[in-house]
Amino acid sequence: MARDSCMARIAAGAAVGGAVGGAVGAVYGTYEAIRYKVPGLLKIRHIGRTTLGSAAVFGLFLGAGSLIHCGKSY
């Protein structure tokens, strides 16, 4: 695969979006679990669910943004 191919750009955008979304989701999930006093091991489940959901959404949107800008050359 070429270095500047469209699929490589989309994959990189989705990976960066997933990483950023995962970090933001972990911070927000931890804050929310503490704020609403989620009991015991349900905190870990809540944080994991928030992390994965946020990573998926950010990755999807950054991948879609990379797809939109794929054909443009500046």
mmCIF file of N, CA and C in Angstrom:
data_model
loop_
_atom_site.group_PDB
_atom_site.id
_atom_site.type_symbol
_atom_site.label_atom_id
_atom_site.label_comp_id
_atom_site.label_asym_id
_atom_site.label_seq_id
_atom_site.Cartn_x
_atom_site.Cartn_y
_atom_site.Cartn_z
ATOM 1 N N MET A 1 0.851 -1.169 0.000
ATOM 2 C CA MET A 1 0.000 0.000 0.000
ATOM 3 C C MET A 1 0.901 1.237 0.000
ATOM 4 N N ALA A 2 0.583 2.180 -0.832
ATOM 5 C CA ALA A 2 1.367 3.409 -0.915
ATOM 6 C C ALA A 2 1.235 4.218 0.364
ATOM 7 N N ARG A 3 2.214 5.058 0.605
ATOM 8 C CA ARG A 3 2.236 5.809 1.858
ATOM 9 C C ARG A 3 1.093 6.806 1.941
ATOM 10 N N ASP A 4 0.710 7.396 0.841
ATOM 11 C CA ASP A 4 -0.348 8.401 0.844
ATOM 12 C C ASP A 4 -1.666 7.863 0.303
ATOM 13 N N SER A 5 -1.856 6.569 0.360
ATOM 14 C CA SER A 5 -3.093 6.023 -0.185
ATOM 15 C C SER A 5 -4.286 6.419 0.684
ATOM 16 N N CYS A 6 -5.423 6.379 0.087
ATOM 17 C CA CYS A 6 -6.652 6.793 0.759
ATOM 18 C C CYS A 6 -6.962 5.893 1.957
ATOM 19 N N MET A 7 -6.811 4.600 1.801
ATOM 20 C CA MET A 7 -7.109 3.681 2.904
ATOM 21 C C MET A 7 -6.161 3.886 4.078
ATOM 22 N N ALA A 8 -4.908 4.204 3.799
ATOM 23 C CA ALA A 8 -3.954 4.456 4.884
ATOM 24 C C ALA A 8 -4.343 5.704 5.663
ATOM 25 N N ARG A 9 -4.800 6.722 4.961
ATOM 26 C CA ARG A 9 -5.245 7.952 5.631
ATOM 27 C C ARG A 9 -6.486 7.707 6.473
ATOM 28 N N ILE A 10 -7.424 6.941 5.958
ATOM 29 C CA ILE A 10 -8.641 6.637 6.705
ATOM 30 C C ILE A 10 -8.311 5.815 7.944
ATOM 31 N N ALA A 11 -7.448 4.827 7.781
ATOM 32 C CA ALA A 11 -7.063 3.988 8.915
ATOM 33 C C ALA A 11 -6.326 4.807 9.975
ATOM 34 N N ALA A 12 -5.457 5.703 9.532
ATOM 35 C CA ALA A 12 -4.735 6.546 10.486
ATOM 36 C C ALA A 12 -5.690 7.485 11.213
ATOM 37 N N GLY A 13 -6.648 8.053 10.498
ATOM 38 C CA GLY A 13 -7.635 8.929 11.123
ATOM 39 C C GLY A 13 -8.485 8.192 12.142
ATOM 40 N N ALA A 14 -8.901 6.979 11.786
ATOM 41 C CA ALA A 14 -9.710 6.192 12.714
ATOM 42 C C ALA A 14 -8.893 5.774 13.937
ATOM 43 N N ALA A 15 -7.611 5.447 13.734
ATOM 44 C CA ALA A 15 -6.765 5.053 14.861
ATOM 45 C C ALA A 15 -6.514 6.222 15.808
ATOM 46 N N VAL A 16 -6.233 7.388 15.248
ATOM 47 C CA VAL A 16 -6.020 8.569 16.087
ATOM 48 C C VAL A 16 -7.314 8.925 16.821
ATOM 49 N N GLY A 17 -8.425 8.863 16.119
ATOM 50 C CA GLY A 17 -9.716 9.139 16.745
ATOM 51 C C GLY A 17 -10.032 8.163 17.854
ATOM 52 N N GLY A 18 -9.716 6.894 17.636
ATOM 53 C CA GLY A 18 -9.939 5.902 18.674
ATOM 54 C C GLY A 18 -9.077 6.135 19.900
ATOM 55 N N ALA A 19 -7.833 6.537 19.677
ATOM 56 C CA ALA A 19 -6.930 6.796 20.801
ATOM 57 C C ALA A 19 -7.381 8.013 21.604
ATOM 58 N N VAL A 20 -7.713 9.077 20.898
ATOM 59 C CA VAL A 20 -8.167 10.295 21.585
ATOM 60 C C VAL A 20 -9.503 10.037 22.282
ATOM 61 N N GLY A 21 -10.410 9.379 21.590
ATOM 62 C CA GLY A 21 -11.706 9.070 22.181
ATOM 63 C C GLY A 21 -11.591 8.159 23.391
ATOM 64 N N GLY A 22 -10.681 7.196 23.326
ATOM 65 C CA GLY A 22 -10.477 6.313 24.465
ATOM 66 C C GLY A 22 -9.951 7.059 25.682
ATOM 67 N N ALA A 23 -9.025 7.971 25.440
ATOM 68 C CA ALA A 23 -8.478 8.751 26.557
ATOM 69 C C ALA A 23 -9.541 9.651 27.177
ATOM 70 N N VAL A 24 -10.277 10.330 26.327
ATOM 71 C CA VAL A 24 -11.339 11.213 26.829
ATOM 72 C C VAL A 24 -12.424 10.398 27.531
ATOM 73 N N GLY A 25 -12.792 9.268 26.961
ATOM 74 C CA GLY A 25 -13.809 8.415 27.563
ATOM 75 C C GLY A 25 -13.387 7.854 28.908
ATOM 76 N N ALA A 26 -12.104 7.508 29.039
ATOM 77 C CA ALA A 26 -11.626 6.993 30.321
ATOM 78 C C ALA A 26 -11.677 8.068 31.401
ATOM 79 N N VAL A 27 -11.277 9.280 31.040
ATOM 80 C CA VAL A 27 -11.318 10.377 32.013
ATOM 81 C C VAL A 27 -12.761 10.699 32.385
ATOM 82 N N TYR A 28 -13.613 10.820 31.387
ATOM 83 C CA TYR A 28 -15.011 11.157 31.658
ATOM 84 C C TYR A 28 -15.730 10.032 32.400
ATOM 85 N N GLY A 29 -15.451 8.784 32.030
ATOM 86 C CA GLY A 29 -16.079 7.656 32.704
ATOM 87 C C GLY A 29 -15.676 7.558 34.167
ATOM 88 N N THR A 30 -14.407 7.842 34.440
ATOM 89 C CA THR A 30 -13.949 7.838 35.830
ATOM 90 C C THR A 30 -14.624 8.942 36.622
ATOM 91 N N TYR A 31 -14.673 10.126 36.039
ATOM 92 C CA TYR A 31 -15.338 11.246 36.705
ATOM 93 C C TYR A 31 -16.805 10.931 36.982
ATOM 94 N N GLU A 32 -17.477 10.392 35.991
ATOM 95 C CA GLU A 32 -18.899 10.092 36.130
ATOM 96 C C GLU A 32 -19.143 8.981 37.154
ATOM 97 N N ALA A 33 -18.282 7.974 37.170
ATOM 98 C CA ALA A 33 -18.442 6.873 38.136
ATOM 99 C C ALA A 33 -18.255 7.362 39.567
ATOM 100 N N ILE A 34 -17.318 8.276 39.753
ATOM 101 C CA ILE A 34 -17.101 8.820 41.096
ATOM 102 C C ILE A 34 -18.230 9.769 41.474
ATOM 103 N N ARG A 35 -18.646 10.599 40.530
ATOM 104 C CA ARG A 35 -19.685 11.588 40.818
ATOM 105 C C ARG A 35 -21.006 10.934 41.190
ATOM 106 N N TYR A 36 -21.406 9.917 40.444
ATOM 107 C CA TYR A 36 -22.693 9.272 40.705
ATOM 108 C C TYR A 36 -22.578 8.085 41.656
ATOM 109 N N LYS A 37 -21.408 7.906 42.250
ATOM 110 C CA LYS A 37 -21.176 6.873 43.265
ATOM 111 C C LYS A 37 -21.604 5.480 42.792
ATOM 112 N N VAL A 38 -21.065 5.088 41.640
ATOM 113 C CA VAL A 38 -21.328 3.751 41.116
ATOM 114 C C VAL A 38 -20.673 2.747 42.069
ATOM 115 N N PRO A 39 -21.391 1.717 42.502
ATOM 116 C CA PRO A 39 -20.857 0.817 43.535
ATOM 117 C C PRO A 39 -19.856 -0.205 42.999
ATOM 118 N N GLY A 40 -18.838 -0.474 43.791
ATOM 119 C CA GLY A 40 -17.905 -1.584 43.621
ATOM 120 C C GLY A 40 -17.322 -1.780 42.233
ATOM 121 N N LEU A 41 -17.374 -3.032 41.780
ATOM 122 C CA LEU A 41 -16.782 -3.380 40.497
ATOM 123 C C LEU A 41 -17.584 -2.866 39.309
ATOM 124 N N LEU A 42 -18.758 -2.366 39.556
ATOM 125 C CA LEU A 42 -19.522 -1.759 38.464
ATOM 126 C C LEU A 42 -18.832 -0.505 37.946
ATOM 127 N N LYS A 43 -17.949 0.096 38.770
ATOM 128 C CA LYS A 43 -17.180 1.251 38.314
ATOM 129 C C LYS A 43 -16.310 0.882 37.121
ATOM 130 N N ILE A 44 -15.640 -0.263 37.227
ATOM 131 C CA ILE A 44 -14.769 -0.702 36.136
ATOM 132 C C ILE A 44 -15.578 -0.963 34.883
ATOM 133 N N ARG A 45 -16.718 -1.580 35.037
ATOM 134 C CA ARG A 45 -17.593 -1.847 33.896
ATOM 135 C C ARG A 45 -18.072 -0.541 33.270
ATOM 136 N N HIS A 46 -18.446 0.415 34.108
ATOM 137 C CA HIS A 46 -18.923 1.709 33.621
ATOM 138 C C HIS A 46 -17.815 2.467 32.892
ATOM 139 N N ILE A 47 -16.629 2.473 33.472
ATOM 140 C CA ILE A 47 -15.503 3.171 32.845
ATOM 141 C C ILE A 47 -15.148 2.514 31.516
ATOM 142 N N GLY A 48 -15.131 1.192 31.476
ATOM 143 C CA GLY A 48 -14.824 0.489 30.231
ATOM 144 C C GLY A 48 -15.852 0.744 29.142
ATOM 145 N N ARG A 49 -17.115 0.745 29.527
ATOM 146 C CA ARG A 49 -18.171 0.999 28.549
ATOM 147 C C ARG A 49 -18.081 2.419 27.999
ATOM 148 N N THR A 50 -17.816 3.379 28.876
ATOM 149 C CA THR A 50 -17.678 4.767 28.445
ATOM 150 C C THR A 50 -16.458 4.938 27.548
ATOM 151 N N THR A 51 -15.361 4.281 27.911
ATOM 152 C CA THR A 51 -14.137 4.366 27.122
ATOM 153 C C THR A 51 -14.338 3.802 25.724
ATOM 154 N N LEU A 52 -14.911 2.622 25.638
ATOM 155 C CA LEU A 52 -15.104 1.989 24.330
ATOM 156 C C LEU A 52 -16.113 2.746 23.467
ATOM 157 N N GLY A 53 -17.173 3.230 24.095
ATOM 158 C CA GLY A 53 -18.164 3.992 23.337
ATOM 159 C C GLY A 53 -17.597 5.280 22.784
ATOM 160 N N SER A 54 -16.848 5.980 23.600
ATOM 161 C CA SER A 54 -16.246 7.235 23.163
ATOM 162 C C SER A 54 -15.192 6.990 22.086
ATOM 163 N N ALA A 55 -14.387 5.947 22.243
ATOM 164 C CA ALA A 55 -13.375 5.615 21.243
ATOM 165 C C ALA A 55 -14.022 5.264 19.906
ATOM 166 N N ALA A 56 -15.109 4.524 19.948
ATOM 167 C CA ALA A 56 -15.796 4.149 18.703
ATOM 168 C C ALA A 56 -16.361 5.373 17.987
ATOM 169 N N VAL A 57 -16.974 6.273 18.737
ATOM 170 C CA VAL A 57 -17.582 7.455 18.122
ATOM 171 C C VAL A 57 -16.506 8.380 17.556
ATOM 172 N N PHE A 58 -15.466 8.656 18.326
ATOM 173 C CA PHE A 58 -14.392 9.520 17.837
ATOM 174 C C PHE A 58 -13.705 8.898 16.629
ATOM 175 N N GLY A 59 -13.430 7.598 16.703
ATOM 176 C CA GLY A 59 -12.794 6.911 15.583
ATOM 177 C C GLY A 59 -13.643 6.945 14.328
ATOM 178 N N LEU A 60 -14.938 6.751 14.492
ATOM 179 C CA LEU A 60 -15.843 6.798 13.350
ATOM 180 C C LEU A 60 -15.828 8.172 12.695
ATOM 181 N N PHE A 61 -15.923 9.215 13.496
ATOM 182 C CA PHE A 61 -15.990 10.551 12.918
ATOM 183 C C PHE A 61 -14.658 11.006 12.327
ATOM 184 N N LEU A 62 -13.540 10.662 12.960
ATOM 185 C CA LEU A 62 -12.256 11.026 12.371
ATOM 186 C C LEU A 62 -11.975 10.212 11.113
ATOM 187 N N GLY A 63 -12.400 8.950 11.101
ATOM 188 C CA GLY A 63 -12.271 8.149 9.885
ATOM 189 C C GLY A 63 -13.131 8.694 8.763
ATOM 190 N N ALA A 64 -14.352 9.123 9.084
ATOM 191 C CA ALA A 64 -15.229 9.709 8.062
ATOM 192 C C ALA A 64 -14.675 11.035 7.568
ATOM 193 N N GLY A 65 -14.114 11.826 8.470
ATOM 194 C CA GLY A 65 -13.494 13.087 8.062
ATOM 195 C C GLY A 65 -12.298 12.855 7.150
ATOM 196 N N SER A 66 -11.528 11.822 7.440
ATOM 197 C CA SER A 66 -10.392 11.482 6.584
ATOM 198 C C SER A 66 -10.882 11.002 5.213
ATOM 199 N N LEU A 67 -11.993 10.294 5.195
ATOM 200 C CA LEU A 67 -12.569 9.844 3.921
ATOM 201 C C LEU A 67 -13.031 11.028 3.089
ATOM 202 N N ILE A 68 -13.639 11.997 3.714
ATOM 203 C CA ILE A 68 -14.113 13.186 2.993
ATOM 204 C C ILE A 68 -12.940 13.957 2.406
ATOM 205 N N HIS A 69 -11.873 14.078 3.174
ATOM 206 C CA HIS A 69 -10.714 14.854 2.703
ATOM 207 C C HIS A 69 -9.751 14.042 1.884
ATOM 208 N N CYS A 70 -10.052 12.794 1.647
ATOM 209 C CA CYS A 70 -9.133 11.907 0.951
ATOM 210 C C CYS A 70 -8.891 12.342 -0.497
ATOM 211 N N GLY A 71 -9.908 12.755 -1.188
ATOM 212 C CA GLY A 71 -9.775 13.109 -2.578
ATOM 213 C C GLY A 71 -9.227 14.504 -2.824
ATOM 214 N N LYS A 72 -9.182 15.318 -1.789
ATOM 215 C CA LYS A 72 -8.722 16.694 -1.956
ATOM 216 C C LYS A 72 -7.206 16.773 -1.878
ATOM 217 N N SER A 73 -6.621 17.560 -2.742
ATOM 218 C CA SER A 73 -5.181 17.822 -2.651
ATOM 219 C C SER A 73 -4.979 19.315 -2.517
ATOM 220 N N TYR A 74 -4.135 19.679 -1.607
ATOM 221 C CA TYR A 74 -3.945 21.101 -1.319
ATOM 222 C C TYR A 74 -2.615 21.583 -1.815
#
